[in-house]
Coordinates of C-alpha atoms and ligand atoms in Angstrom, one line a residue:
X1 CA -7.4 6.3 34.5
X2 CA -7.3 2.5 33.8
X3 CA -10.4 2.5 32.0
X4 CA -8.7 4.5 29.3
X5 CA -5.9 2.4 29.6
X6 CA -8.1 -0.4 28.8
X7 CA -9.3 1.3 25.9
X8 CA -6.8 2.5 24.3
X9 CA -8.5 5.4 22.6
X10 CA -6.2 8.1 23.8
X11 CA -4.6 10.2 20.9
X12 CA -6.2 8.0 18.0
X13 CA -7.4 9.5 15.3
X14 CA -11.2 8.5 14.8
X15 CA -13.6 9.6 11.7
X16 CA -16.9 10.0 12.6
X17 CA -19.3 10.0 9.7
X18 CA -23.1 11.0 10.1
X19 CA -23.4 14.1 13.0
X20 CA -26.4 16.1 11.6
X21 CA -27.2 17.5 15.0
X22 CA -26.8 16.8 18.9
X23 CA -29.3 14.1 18.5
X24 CA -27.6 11.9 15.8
X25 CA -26.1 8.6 17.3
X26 CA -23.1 9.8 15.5
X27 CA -22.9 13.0 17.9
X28 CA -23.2 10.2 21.4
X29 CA -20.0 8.4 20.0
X30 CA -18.0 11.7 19.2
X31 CA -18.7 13.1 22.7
X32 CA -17.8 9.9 24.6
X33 CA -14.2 9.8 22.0
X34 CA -13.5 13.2 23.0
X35 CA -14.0 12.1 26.9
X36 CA -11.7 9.4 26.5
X37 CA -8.9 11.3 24.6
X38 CA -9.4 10.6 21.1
X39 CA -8.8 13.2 18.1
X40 CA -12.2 13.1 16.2
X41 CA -12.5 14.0 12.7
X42 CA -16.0 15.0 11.5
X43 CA -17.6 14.4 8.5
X44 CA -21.2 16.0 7.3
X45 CA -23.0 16.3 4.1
X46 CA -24.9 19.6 4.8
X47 CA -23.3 23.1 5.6
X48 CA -26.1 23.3 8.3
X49 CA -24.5 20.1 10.4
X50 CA -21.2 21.5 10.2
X51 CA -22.3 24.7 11.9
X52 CA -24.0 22.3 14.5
X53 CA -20.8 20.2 14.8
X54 CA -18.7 23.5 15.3
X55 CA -21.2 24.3 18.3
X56 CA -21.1 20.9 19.3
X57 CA -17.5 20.8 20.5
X58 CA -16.8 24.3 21.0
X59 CA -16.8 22.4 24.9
X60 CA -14.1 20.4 24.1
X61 CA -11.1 23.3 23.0
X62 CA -8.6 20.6 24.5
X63 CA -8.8 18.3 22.0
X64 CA -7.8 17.7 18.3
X65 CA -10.5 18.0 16.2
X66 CA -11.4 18.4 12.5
X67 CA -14.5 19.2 9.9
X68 CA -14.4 17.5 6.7
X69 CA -17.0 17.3 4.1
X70 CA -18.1 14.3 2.3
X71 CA -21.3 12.9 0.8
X72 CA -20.6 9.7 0.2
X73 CA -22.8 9.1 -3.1
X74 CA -19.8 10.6 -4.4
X75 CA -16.5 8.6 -5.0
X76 CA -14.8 12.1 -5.8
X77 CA -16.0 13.7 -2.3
X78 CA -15.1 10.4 -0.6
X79 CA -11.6 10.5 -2.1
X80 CA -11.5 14.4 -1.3
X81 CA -12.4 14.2 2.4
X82 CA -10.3 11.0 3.2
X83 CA -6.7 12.5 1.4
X84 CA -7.3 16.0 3.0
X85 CA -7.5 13.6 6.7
X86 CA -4.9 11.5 5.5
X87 CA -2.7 14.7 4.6
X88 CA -3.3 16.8 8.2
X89 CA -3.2 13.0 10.4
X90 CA -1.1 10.8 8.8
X91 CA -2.7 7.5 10.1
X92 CA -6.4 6.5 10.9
X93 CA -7.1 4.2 13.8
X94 CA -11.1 3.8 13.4
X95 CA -14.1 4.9 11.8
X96 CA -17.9 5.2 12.7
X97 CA -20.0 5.0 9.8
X98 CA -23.6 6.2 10.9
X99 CA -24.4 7.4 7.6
X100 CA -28.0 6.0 5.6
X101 CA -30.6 8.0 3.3
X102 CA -33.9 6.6 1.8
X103 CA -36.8 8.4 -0.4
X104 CA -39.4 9.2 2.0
X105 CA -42.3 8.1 -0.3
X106 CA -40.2 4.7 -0.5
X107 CA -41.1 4.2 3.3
X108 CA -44.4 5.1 3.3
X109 CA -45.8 3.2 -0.2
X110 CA -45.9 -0.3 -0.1
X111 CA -43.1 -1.9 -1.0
X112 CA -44.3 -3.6 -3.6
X113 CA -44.0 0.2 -5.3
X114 CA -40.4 0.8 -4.6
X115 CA -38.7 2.4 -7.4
X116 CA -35.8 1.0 -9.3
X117 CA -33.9 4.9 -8.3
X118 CA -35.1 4.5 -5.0
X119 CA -33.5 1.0 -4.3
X120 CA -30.4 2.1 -6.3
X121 CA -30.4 5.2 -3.9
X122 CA -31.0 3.4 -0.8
X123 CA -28.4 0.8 -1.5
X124 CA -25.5 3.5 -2.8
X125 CA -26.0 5.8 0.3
X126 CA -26.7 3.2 3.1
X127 CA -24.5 0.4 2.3
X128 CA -22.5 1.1 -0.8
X129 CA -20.9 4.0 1.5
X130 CA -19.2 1.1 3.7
X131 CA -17.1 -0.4 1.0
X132 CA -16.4 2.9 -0.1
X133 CA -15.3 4.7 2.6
X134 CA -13.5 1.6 3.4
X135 CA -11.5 1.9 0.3
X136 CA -10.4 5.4 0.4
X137 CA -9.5 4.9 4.4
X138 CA -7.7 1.9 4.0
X139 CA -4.1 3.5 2.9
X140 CA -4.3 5.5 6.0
X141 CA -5.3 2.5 8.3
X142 CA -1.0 1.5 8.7
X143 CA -1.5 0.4 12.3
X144 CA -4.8 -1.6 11.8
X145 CA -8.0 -0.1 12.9
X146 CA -11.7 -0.8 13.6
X147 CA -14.5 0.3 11.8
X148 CA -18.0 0.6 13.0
X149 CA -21.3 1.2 10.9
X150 CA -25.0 1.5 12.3
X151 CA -27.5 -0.9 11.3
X152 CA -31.1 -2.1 12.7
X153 CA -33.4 -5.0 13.0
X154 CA -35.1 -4.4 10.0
X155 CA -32.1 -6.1 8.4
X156 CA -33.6 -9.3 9.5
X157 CA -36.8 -8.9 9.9
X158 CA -40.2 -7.5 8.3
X159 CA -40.8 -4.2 10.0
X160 CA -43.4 -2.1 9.3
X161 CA -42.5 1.3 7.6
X162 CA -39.0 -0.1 7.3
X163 CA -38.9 -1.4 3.6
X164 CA -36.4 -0.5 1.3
X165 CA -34.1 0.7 4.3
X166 CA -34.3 -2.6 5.6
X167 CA -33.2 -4.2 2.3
X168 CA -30.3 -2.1 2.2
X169 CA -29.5 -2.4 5.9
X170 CA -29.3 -6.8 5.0
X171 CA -26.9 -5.7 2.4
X172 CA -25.1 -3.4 4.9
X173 CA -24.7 -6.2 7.2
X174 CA -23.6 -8.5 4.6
X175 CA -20.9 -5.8 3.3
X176 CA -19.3 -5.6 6.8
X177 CA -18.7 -9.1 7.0
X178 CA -17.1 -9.6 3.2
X179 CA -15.3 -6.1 4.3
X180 CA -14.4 -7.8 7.9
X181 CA -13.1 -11.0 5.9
X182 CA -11.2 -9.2 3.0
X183 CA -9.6 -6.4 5.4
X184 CA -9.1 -8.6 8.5
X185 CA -5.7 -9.7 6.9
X186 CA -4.4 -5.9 7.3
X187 CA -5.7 -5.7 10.5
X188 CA -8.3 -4.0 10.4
X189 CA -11.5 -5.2 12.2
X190 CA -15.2 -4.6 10.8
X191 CA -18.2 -4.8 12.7
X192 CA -21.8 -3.3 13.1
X193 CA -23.9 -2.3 15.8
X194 CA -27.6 -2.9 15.4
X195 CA -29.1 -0.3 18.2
X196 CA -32.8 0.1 19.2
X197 CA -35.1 3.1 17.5
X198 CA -34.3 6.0 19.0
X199 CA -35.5 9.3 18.3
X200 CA -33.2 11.3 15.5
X201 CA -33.6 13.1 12.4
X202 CA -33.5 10.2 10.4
X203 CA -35.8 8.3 12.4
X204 CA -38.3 11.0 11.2
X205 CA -38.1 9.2 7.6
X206 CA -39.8 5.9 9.4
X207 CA -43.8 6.1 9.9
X208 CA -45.3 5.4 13.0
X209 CA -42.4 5.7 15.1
X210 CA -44.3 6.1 18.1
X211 CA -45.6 2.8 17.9
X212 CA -42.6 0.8 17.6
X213 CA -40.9 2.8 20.6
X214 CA -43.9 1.9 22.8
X215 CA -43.9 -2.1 21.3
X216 CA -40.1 -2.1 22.5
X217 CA -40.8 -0.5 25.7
X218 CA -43.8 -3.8 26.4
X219 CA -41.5 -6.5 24.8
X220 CA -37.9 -5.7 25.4
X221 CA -36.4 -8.1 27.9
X222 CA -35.1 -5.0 29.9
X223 CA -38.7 -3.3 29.5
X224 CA -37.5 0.5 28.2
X225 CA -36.1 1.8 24.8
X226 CA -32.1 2.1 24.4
X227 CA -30.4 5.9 23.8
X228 CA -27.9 7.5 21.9
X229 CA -25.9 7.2 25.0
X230 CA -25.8 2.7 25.1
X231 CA -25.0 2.6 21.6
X232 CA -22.4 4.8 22.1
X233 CA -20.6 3.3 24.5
X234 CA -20.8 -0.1 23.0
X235 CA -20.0 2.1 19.5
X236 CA -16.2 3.0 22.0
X237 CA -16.1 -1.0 22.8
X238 CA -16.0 -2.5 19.6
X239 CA -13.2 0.5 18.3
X240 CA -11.2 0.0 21.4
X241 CA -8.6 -2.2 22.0
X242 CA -11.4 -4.2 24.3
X243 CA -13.1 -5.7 21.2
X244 CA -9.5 -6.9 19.6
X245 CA -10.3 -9.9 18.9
X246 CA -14.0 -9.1 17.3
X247 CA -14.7 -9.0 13.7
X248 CA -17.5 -9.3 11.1
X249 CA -20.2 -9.3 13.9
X250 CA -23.5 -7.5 14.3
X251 CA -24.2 -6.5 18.1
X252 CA -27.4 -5.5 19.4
X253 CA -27.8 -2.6 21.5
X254 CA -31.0 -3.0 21.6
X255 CA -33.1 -3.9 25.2
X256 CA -32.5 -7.4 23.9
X257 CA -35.6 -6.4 22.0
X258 CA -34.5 -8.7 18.8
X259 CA -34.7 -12.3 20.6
X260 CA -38.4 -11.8 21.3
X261 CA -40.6 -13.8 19.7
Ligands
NAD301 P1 -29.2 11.2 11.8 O1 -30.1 11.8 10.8 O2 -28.8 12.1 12.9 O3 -27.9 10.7 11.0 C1 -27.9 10.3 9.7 C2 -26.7 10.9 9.0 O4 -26.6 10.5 7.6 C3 -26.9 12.5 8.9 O5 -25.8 13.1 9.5 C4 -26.9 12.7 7.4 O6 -26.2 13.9 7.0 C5 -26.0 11.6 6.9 N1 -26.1 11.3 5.5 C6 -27.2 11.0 4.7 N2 -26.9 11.0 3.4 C7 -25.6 11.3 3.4 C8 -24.7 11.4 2.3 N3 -25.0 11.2 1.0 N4 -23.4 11.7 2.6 C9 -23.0 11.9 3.8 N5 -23.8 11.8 4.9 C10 -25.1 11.5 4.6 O7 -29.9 9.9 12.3 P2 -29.3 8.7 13.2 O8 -30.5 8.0 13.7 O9 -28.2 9.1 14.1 O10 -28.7 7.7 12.0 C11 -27.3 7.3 12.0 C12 -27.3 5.8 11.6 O11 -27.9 5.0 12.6 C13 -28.0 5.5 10.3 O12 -27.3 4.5 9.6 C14 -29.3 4.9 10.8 O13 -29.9 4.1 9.8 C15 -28.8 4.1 12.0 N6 -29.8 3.7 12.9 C16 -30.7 4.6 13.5 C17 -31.6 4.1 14.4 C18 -32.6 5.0 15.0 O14 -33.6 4.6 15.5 N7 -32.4 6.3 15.0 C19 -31.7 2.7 14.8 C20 -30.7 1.9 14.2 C21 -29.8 2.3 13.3

């Protein structure tokens, strides 16, 4: 149809980063590629996600699809995973980076008691990633691209429970736009979406998660949490041919929760 016209998604090869289970945001933008005709490439960390990711699009036998691992506090696994895509697809158009990892105890002490490994951790797994994965994509990027990585408010501000992951979401923000401005000359675009808290595995990590849904749901301009379905289709926006002429931005998905006061 001329939506997908529009798009331009159909037969472009996306990497999709991050899919620990049907509930991961990661899993909302690889269902929505698939519906719109992209291949998707998967990449997981665990062997328990890929056996989720195999169920996962067991619907969707009409499509190219394929499972690579890669944990990206390694540069070898990173290197691994994007030469064995490289090697089956020849060229990558986009990738969705919804990849970040934190100590638990570094959420719930005060963060005056963060740990010099669990900064370092943070940072390497949550933001580090981006430049990395960048790196390793970018000789398979020939016909430009977009890539997309998952941030949140607590990049900007002070949110309780949020702490180092916030630190290293300001320095993932920060990293997309040097990325955006470095990378922009080879056509490749760089931009993150900052979505609302919604209810994953890794939202588990973040104490009294309860509470911050229910402040959103009192204070967001549009009165109700977002789900994995908005951010994924502003996720297929800003790697469609729709969002050419966008780089280096952070957009919220959010309610419009982050202009309250
Ligand atoms: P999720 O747990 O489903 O996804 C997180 C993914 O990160 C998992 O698939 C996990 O395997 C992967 N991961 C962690 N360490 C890794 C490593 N070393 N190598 C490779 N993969 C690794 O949770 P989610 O909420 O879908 O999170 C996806 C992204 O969205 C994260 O960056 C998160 O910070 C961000 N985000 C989430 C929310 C929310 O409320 N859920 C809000 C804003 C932003």
């Amino acid at each position: 149809g001329m939506s997908m016209n529009l798009l331009q998604l159909e037969n472009k090869n996306i990497v999709v980063m991050g899919v620990a289970n049907e509930r991961s945001i990661a899993w909302g933008v690889a269902k929505r590629l698939l519906e719109v005709g992209a291949n998707v490439i998967f990449t997981y960390r665990k062997e328990r996600s890929k056996g989720k990711i195999e169920k996962q699009i067991a619907n969707y036998t009409e499509h190219k699809t394929a499972i690579v691992e890669c944990d990206v506090n390694s540069d070898d696994s990173i290197a691994q995973a994007f030469e064995t895509i490289g090697n089956e697809f020849n060229v990558i158009h986009g990738i969705v980076h919804s990849v970040a990892f934190a100590h638990a105890e570094d959420l719930r002490n005060r963060f005056v008691e963060t740990s010099r490994e669990g900064y370092a951790f943070a940072q390497d797994t949550s933001a580090y990633s981006l430049i990395a994965v960048a790196k390793a994509a970018k000789p398979y990027m020939t016909e430009g691209g977009s890539i997309v990585t998952m941030s949140y408010l607590g990049a900007e501000r002070v949110l309780e429970g949020y702490n180092v992951m916030g630190v290293a979401k300001a320095a993932l923000e920060a990293s997309m736009r040097y990325l955006a401005a470095d990378i922009g000359a080879d056509n490749i675009r760089v931009n993150a979406i900052s979505a609302g808290a919604i209810r994953t595995l890794a939202a588990k990590g973040v104490p009294s998660f309860n509470q911050i849904l229910h402040k959103i749901e009192e204070t967001a301009p549009l009165k109700r949490n977002t789900n994995q379905e908005e951010v994924a289709d502003m996720t297929i926006v800003m790697l469609s041919h729709l969002s050419r002429g966008v780089t280096g931005e952070t957009i919220y998905i959010d309610s419009g929760y982050n202009i309250m006061g």
